[in-house]
Short mmCIF file of C-alpha atoms and ligand atoms in Angstrom, two decimals:
data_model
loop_
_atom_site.label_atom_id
_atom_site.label_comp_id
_atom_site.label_asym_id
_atom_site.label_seq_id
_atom_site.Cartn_x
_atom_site.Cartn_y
_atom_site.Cartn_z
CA UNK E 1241 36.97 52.14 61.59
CA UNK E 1242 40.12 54.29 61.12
CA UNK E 1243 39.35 57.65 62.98
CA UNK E 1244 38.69 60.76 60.19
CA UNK E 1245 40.86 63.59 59.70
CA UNK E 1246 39.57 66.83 58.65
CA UNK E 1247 41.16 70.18 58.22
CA UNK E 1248 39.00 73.28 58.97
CA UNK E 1249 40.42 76.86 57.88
CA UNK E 1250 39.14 79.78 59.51
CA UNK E 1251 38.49 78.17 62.19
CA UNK E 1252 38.52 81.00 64.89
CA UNK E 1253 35.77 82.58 63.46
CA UNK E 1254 31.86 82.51 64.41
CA UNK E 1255 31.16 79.32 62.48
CA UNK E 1256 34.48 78.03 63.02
CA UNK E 1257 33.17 78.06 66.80
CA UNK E 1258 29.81 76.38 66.26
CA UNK E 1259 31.36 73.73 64.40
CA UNK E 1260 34.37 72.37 66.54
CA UNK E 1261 31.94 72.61 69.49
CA UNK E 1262 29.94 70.67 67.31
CA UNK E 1263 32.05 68.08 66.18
CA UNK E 1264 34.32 67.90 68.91
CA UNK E 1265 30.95 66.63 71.12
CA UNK E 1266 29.28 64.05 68.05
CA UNK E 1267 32.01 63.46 65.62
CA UNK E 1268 35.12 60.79 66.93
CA UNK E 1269 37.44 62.37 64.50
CA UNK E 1270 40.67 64.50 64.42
CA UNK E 1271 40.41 68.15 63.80
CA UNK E 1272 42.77 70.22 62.45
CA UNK E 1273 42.18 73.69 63.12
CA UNK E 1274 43.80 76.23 60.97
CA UNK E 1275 43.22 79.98 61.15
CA UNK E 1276 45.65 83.49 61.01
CA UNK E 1277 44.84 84.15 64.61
CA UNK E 1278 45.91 81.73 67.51
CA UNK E 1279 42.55 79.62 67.88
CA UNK E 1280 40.82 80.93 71.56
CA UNK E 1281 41.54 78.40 74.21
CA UNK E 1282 38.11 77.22 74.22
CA UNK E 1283 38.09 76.02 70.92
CA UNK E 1284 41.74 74.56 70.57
CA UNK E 1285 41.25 71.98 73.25
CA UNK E 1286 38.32 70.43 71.30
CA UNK E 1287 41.42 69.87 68.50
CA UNK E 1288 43.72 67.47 67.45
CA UNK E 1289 45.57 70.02 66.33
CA UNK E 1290 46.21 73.85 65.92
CA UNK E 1291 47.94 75.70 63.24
CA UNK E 1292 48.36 79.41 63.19
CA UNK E 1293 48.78 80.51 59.81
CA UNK E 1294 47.82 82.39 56.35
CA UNK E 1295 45.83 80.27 53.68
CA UNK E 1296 48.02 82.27 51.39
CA UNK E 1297 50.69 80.30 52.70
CA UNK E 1298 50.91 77.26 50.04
CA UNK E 1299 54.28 75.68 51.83
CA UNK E 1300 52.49 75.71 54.77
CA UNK E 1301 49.70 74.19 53.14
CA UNK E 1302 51.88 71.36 51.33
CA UNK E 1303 53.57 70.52 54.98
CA UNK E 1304 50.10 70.05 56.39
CA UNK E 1305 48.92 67.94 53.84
CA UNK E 1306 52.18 65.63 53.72
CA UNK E 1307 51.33 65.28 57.70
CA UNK E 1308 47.89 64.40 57.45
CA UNK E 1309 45.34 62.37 55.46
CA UNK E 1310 42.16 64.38 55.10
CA UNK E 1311 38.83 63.59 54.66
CA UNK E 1312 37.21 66.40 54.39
CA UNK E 1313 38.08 70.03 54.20
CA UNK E 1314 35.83 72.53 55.45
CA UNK E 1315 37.03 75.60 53.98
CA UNK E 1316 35.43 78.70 56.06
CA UNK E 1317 38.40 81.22 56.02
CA UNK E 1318 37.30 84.62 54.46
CA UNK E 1319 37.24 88.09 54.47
CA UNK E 1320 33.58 88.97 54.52
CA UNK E 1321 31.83 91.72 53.41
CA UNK E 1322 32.11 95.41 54.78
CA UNK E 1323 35.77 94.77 55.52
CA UNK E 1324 36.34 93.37 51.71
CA UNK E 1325 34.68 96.56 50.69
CA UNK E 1326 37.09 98.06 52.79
CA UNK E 1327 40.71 96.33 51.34
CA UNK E 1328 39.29 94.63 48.30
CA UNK E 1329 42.56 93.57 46.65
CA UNK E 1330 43.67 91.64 49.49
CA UNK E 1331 40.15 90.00 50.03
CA UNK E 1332 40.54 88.88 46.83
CA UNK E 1333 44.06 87.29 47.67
CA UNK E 1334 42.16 85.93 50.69
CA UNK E 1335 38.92 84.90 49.25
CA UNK E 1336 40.09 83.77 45.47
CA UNK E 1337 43.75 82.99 45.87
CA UNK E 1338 43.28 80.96 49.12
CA UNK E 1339 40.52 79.12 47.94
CA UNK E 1340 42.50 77.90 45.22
CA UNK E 1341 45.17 76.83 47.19
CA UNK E 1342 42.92 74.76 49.44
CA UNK E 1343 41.27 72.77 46.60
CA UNK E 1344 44.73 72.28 45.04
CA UNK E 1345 45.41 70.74 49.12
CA UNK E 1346 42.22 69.03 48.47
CA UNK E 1347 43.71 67.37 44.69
CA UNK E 1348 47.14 66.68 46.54
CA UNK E 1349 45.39 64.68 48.84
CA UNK E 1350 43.36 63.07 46.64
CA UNK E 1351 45.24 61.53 44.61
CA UNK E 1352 47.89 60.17 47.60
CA UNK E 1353 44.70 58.93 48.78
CA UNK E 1354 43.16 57.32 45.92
CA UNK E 1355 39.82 58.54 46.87
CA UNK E 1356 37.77 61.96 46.58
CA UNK E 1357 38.04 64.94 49.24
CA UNK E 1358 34.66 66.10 50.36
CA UNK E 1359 35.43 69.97 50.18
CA UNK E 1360 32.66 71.80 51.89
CA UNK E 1361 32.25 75.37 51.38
CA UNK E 1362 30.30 78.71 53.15
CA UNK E 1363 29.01 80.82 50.60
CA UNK E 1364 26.62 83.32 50.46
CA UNK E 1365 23.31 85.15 50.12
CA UNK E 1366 26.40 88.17 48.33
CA UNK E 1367 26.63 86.34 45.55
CA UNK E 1368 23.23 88.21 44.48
CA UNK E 1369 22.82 91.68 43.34
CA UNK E 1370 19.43 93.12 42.92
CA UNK E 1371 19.58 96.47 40.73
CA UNK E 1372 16.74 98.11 42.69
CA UNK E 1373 14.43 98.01 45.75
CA UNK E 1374 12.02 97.00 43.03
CA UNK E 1375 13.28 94.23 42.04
CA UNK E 1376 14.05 92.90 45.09
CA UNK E 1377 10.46 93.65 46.20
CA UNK E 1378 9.08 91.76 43.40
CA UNK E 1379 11.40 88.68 42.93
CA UNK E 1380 10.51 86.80 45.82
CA UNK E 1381 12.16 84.20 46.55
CA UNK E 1382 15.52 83.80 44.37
CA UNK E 1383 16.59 80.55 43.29
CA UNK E 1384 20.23 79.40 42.93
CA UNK E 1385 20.46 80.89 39.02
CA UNK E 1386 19.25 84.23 39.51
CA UNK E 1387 20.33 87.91 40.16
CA UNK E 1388 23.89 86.60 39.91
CA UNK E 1389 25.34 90.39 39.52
CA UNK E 1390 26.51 91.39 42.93
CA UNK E 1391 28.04 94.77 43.52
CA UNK E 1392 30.62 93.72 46.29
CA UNK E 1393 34.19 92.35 46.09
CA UNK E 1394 33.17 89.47 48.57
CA UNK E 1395 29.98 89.08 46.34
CA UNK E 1396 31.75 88.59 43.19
CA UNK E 1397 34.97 86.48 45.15
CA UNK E 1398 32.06 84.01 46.69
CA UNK E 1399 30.34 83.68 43.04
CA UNK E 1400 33.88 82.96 41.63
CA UNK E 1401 35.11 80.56 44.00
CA UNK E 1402 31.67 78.55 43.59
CA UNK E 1403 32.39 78.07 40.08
CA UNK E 1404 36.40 77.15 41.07
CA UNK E 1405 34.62 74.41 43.29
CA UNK E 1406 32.26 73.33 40.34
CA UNK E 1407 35.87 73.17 38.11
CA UNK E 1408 37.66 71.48 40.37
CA UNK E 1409 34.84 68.67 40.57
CA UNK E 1410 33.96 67.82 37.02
CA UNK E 1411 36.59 69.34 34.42
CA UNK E 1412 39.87 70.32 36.74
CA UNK E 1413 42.54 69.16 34.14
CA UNK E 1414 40.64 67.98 31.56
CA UNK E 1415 43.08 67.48 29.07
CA UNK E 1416 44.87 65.43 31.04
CA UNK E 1417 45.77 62.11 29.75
CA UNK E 1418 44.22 60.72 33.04
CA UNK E 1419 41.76 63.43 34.06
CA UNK E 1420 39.97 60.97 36.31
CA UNK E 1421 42.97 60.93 39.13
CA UNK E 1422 42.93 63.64 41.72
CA UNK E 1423 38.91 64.35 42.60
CA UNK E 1424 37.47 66.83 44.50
CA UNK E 1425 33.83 66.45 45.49
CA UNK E 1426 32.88 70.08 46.36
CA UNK E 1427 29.92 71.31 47.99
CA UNK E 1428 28.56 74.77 48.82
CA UNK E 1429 25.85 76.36 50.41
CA UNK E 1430 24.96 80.30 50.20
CA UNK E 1431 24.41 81.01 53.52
CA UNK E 1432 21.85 84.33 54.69
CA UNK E 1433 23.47 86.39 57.87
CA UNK E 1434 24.02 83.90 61.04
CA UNK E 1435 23.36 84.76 64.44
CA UNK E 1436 25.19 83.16 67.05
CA UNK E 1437 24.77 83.60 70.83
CA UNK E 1438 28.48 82.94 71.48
CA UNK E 1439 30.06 85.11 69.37
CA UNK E 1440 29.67 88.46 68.00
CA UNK E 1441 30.88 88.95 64.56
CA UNK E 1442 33.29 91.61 62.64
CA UNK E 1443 33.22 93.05 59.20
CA UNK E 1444 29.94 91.79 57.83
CA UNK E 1445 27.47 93.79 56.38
CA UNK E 1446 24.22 91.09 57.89
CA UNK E 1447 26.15 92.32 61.53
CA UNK E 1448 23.47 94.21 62.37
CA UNK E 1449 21.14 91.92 63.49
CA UNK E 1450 23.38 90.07 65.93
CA UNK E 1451 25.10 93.35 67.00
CA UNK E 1452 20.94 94.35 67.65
CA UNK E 1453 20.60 91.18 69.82
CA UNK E 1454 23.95 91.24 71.69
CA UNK E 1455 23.95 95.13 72.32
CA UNK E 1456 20.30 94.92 74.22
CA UNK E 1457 21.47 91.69 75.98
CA UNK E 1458 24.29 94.24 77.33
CA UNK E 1459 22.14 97.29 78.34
CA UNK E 1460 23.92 99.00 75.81
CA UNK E 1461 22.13 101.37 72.84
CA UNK E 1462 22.28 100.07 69.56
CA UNK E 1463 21.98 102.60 66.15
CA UNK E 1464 21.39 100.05 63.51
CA UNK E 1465 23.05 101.08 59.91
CA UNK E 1466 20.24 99.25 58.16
CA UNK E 1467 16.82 101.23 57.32
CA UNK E 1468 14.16 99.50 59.37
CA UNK E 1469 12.58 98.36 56.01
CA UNK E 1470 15.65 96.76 55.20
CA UNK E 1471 15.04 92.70 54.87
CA UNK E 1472 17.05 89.78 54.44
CA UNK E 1473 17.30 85.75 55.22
CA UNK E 1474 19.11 85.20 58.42
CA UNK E 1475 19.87 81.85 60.45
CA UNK E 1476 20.59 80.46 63.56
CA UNK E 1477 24.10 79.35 63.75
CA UNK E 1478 22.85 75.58 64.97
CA UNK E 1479 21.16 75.38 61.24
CA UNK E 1480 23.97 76.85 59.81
CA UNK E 1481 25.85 73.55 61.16
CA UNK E 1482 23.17 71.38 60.36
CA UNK E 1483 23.72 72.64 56.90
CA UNK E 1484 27.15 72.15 56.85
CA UNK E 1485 27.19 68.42 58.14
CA UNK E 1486 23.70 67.52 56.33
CA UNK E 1487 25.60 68.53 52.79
CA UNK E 1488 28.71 66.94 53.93
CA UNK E 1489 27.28 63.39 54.45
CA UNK E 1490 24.83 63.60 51.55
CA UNK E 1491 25.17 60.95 49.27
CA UNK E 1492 26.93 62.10 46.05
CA UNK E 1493 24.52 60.84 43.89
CA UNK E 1494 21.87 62.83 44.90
CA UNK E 1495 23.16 66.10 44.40
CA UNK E 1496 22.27 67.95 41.56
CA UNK E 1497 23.80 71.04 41.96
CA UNK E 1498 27.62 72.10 43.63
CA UNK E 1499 26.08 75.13 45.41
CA UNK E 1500 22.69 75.26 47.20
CA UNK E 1501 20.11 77.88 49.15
CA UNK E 1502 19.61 77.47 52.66
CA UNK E 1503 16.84 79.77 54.32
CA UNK E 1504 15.14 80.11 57.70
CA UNK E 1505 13.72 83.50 58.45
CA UNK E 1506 13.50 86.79 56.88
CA UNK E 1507 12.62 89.44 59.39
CA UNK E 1508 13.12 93.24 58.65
CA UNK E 1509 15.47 95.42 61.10
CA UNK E 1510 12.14 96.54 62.37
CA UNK E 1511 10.76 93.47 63.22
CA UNK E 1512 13.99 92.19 64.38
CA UNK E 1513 14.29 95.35 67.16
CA UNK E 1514 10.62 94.17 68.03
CA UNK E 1515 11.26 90.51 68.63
CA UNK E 1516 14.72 91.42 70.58
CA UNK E 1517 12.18 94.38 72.49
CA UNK E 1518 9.77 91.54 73.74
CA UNK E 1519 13.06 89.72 75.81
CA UNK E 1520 14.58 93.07 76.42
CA UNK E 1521 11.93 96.30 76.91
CA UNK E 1522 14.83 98.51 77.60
CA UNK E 1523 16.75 97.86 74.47
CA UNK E 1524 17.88 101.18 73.07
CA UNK E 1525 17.51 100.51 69.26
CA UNK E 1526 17.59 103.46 66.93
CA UNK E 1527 18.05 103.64 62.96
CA UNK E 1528 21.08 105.58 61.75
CA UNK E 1529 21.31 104.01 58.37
CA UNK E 1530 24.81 104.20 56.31
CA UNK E 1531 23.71 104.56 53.28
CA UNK E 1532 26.62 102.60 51.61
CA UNK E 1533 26.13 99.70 53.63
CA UNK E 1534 22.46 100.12 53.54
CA UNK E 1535 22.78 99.77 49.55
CA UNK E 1536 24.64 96.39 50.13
CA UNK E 1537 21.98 95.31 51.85
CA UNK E 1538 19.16 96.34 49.54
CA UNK E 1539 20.97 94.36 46.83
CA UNK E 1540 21.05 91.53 48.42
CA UNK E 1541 17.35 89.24 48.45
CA UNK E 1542 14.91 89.22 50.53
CA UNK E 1543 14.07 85.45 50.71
CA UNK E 1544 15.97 82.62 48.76
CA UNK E 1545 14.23 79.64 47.94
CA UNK E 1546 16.06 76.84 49.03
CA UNK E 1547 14.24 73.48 47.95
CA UNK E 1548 16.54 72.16 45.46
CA UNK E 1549 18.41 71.74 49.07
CA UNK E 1550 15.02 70.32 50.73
CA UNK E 1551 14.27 67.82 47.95
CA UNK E 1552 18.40 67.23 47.36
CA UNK E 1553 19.72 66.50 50.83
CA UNK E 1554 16.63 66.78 52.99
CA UNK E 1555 17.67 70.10 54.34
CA UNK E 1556 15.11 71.81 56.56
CA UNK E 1557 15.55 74.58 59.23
CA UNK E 1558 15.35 73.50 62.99
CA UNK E 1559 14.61 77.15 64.25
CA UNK E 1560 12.30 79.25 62.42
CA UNK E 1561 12.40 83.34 64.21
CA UNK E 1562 10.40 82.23 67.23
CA UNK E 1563 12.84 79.27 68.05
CA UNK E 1564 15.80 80.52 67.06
CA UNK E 1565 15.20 83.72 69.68
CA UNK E 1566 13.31 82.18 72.06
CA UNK E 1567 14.94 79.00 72.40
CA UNK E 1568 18.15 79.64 71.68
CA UNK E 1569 19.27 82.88 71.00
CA UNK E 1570 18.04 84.94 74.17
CA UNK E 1571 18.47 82.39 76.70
CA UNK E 1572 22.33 82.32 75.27
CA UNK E 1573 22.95 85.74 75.18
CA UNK E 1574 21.15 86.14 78.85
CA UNK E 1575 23.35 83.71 80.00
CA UNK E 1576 26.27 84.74 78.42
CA UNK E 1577 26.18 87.76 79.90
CA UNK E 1578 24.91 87.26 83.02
CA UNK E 1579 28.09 85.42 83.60
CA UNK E 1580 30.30 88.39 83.08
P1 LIG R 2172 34.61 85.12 60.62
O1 LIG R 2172 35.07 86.43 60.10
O2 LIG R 2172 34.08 85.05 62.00
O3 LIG R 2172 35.79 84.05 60.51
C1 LIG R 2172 36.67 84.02 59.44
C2 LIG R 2172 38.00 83.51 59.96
O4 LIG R 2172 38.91 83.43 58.87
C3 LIG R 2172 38.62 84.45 61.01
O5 LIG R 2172 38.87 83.75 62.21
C4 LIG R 2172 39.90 84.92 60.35
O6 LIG R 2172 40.98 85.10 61.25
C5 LIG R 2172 40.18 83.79 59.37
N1 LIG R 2172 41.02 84.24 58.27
C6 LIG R 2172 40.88 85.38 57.54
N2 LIG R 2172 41.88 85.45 56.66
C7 LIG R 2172 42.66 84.35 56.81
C8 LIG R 2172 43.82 83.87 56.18
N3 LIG R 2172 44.40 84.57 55.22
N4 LIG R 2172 44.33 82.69 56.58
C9 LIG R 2172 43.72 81.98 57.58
N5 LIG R 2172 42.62 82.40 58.21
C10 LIG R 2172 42.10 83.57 57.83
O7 LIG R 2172 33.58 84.55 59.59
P2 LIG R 2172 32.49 83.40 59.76
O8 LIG R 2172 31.21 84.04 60.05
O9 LIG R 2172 32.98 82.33 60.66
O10 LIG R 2172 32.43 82.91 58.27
C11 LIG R 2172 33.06 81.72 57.85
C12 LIG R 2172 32.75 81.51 56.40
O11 LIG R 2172 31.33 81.51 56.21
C13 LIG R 2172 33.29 82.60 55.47
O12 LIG R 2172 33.75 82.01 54.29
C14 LIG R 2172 32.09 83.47 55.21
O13 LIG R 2172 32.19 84.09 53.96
C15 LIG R 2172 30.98 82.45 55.22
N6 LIG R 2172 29.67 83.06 55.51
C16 LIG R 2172 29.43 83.60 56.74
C17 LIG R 2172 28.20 84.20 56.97
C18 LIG R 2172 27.87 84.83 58.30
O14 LIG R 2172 26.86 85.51 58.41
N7 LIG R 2172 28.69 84.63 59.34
C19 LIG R 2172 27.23 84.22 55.98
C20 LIG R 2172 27.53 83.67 54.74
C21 LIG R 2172 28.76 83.06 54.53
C1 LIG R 2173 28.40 89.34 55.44
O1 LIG R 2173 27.58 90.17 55.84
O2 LIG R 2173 29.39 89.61 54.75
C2 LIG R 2173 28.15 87.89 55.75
C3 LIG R 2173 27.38 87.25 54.64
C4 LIG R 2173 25.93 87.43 54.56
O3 LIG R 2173 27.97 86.60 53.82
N1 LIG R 2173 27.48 87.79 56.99
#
């Protein structure tokens, strides 16, 4: 069997990480890794190939895809949330305009390959907007089709770019003479906040959990920006791979949607500082909540319901809270830095 090809953008970044190590270990394929910073070393020997450049780049985009034959593009370049907030024209350049250039790289390649492009895409929990602490206290869990009005750039660039994936799959050129030619087959899942044990991430507004975890695992005091009411879904980053390669080799025909819910646990910041207190007694963890970030938060659910993905593509969570810190997440971060 000829050896697979797949492109992954962003991929310097937390998930980026999880996956190559990922892939690189189970897969037998050829990864090319794309991202604006030079990938860390650790990473870009588990490649076929690096490429340090801007999605907003389309020649650099075109020359890539005349070089390689892809099978699958895993599009996880983005500006996320507090740090769209922050420049929110050019997260839209980032999160709208280089979307579309990747799923016009995914048509390209389509239709020199005569086949569909799996195009696999990271959204997220953003794409919701809850008016009021209310609401959010009384809907429950959301499904996929409701609370669609959210109040941030990255919110409203993630709900957008869904729909540009459900576009590109069933009506891109329409009017075409032959619409059928040039098929992308794009699937997306609305991630909650990850927490990873190997890497701490930047300008998300879910940060504060995994800044909570990896501060006490330093000795160092942590002043959360998040009320310690505040709740929403989080993951593991393992299940946020499973997710990614579980959608990725479902079988098309047993999708019935182009973006789905994936949850696994939905402590409060309070409960989170206690679970992370029970590894670490001396964590330091106050509550200086920012109230613009805190209203981010508070618009965003507190659980999603995510069986449309259990019933569609047999998704289920391998770490629940306990797991995910006890079994991976504080032995990790213990051992990470224990070795520095
Ligand atoms: P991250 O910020 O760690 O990584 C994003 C990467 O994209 C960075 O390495 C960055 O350099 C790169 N990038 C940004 N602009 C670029 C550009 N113009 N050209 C090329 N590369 C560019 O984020 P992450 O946590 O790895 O997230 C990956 C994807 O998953 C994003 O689309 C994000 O929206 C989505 N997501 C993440 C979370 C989470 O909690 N981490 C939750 C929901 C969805
Ligand atoms: C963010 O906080 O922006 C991300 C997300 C939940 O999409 N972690």
């Amino acid at each position: 069997m000829p050896t697979r090809t797949i492109l992954i953008t962003g991929a310097n970044g937390e998930i980026g990480h999880g996956l190559i190590d990922h892939l690189s270990q189970h897969g037998g394929m050829h990864i090319i890794a794309m991202d604006l910073t030079q990938l860390d070393n650790a990473v870009k020997m588990k490649c076929h190939r690096t490429v340090t450049g801007d999605i907003l780049d389309s020649s650099l985009l075109e020359t890539l895809s005349t070089e390689h034959d892809f099978d699958t593009i895993y599009h996880l370049a983005a500006l996320l949330s507090t740090r769209a907030e922050r420049q929110p024209t050019l997260a839209h350049r980032v999160n709208v305009d280089g979307t579309l250039n990747l799923l016009e790289i995914a048509v390209t390649q389509s239709r020199l390959q005569g086949r569909e492009i799996k195009f696999i895409y990271p959204s997220s929990i953003a794409v919701y907007g809850l008016p009021s602490l209310d609401a959010k206290t009384n809907a429950g869990k959301i499904k996929e089709g409701e609370w669609l009005e959210p109040r941030t750039m990255y919110g409203i660039n993630k709900l957008y770019t869904e729909q540009l994936g459900r576009y590109y799959t069933h009506f891109y050129r329409q009017l075409d003479a032959d619409p059928a030619k040039g098929r992308v087959d794009f699937r997306g899942v609305r991630f909650p906040g990850l927490i990873s044990a190997a890497t701490v991430p930047t300008g998300g507004t879910s940060d504060f959990a995994p800044e909570m975890l990896h501060a006490a695992a330093q000795g160092k005091p942590y002043a959360c920006f998040v009320r310690e009411d505040a709740r929403i879904p989080f993951m593991a980053m393992p299940d946020a791979i499973k997710a990614l390669l579980l959608l990725q080799a479902a079988p098309k025909q047993s999708l019935t949607r182009a973006v789905y819910n994936v949850g696994s646990f939905n402590p409060s910041a309070a409960e989170l500082r206690s679970f992370i207190k029970q590894a670490f007694p001396s964590a330091a963890v106050t509550f200086a909540p920012d109230v613009k970030r805190q209203a981010i938060v508070d618009s965003w659910p507190a659980d999603v319901d995510d069986s449309a993905a259990r019933r569609d593509w047999n998704w289920s969570p391998d770490f629940g809270m306990d797991r995910s810190f006890n079994e991976y997440l504080i032995p990790a971060v213990k051992d990470r830095y224990k070795k520095r």
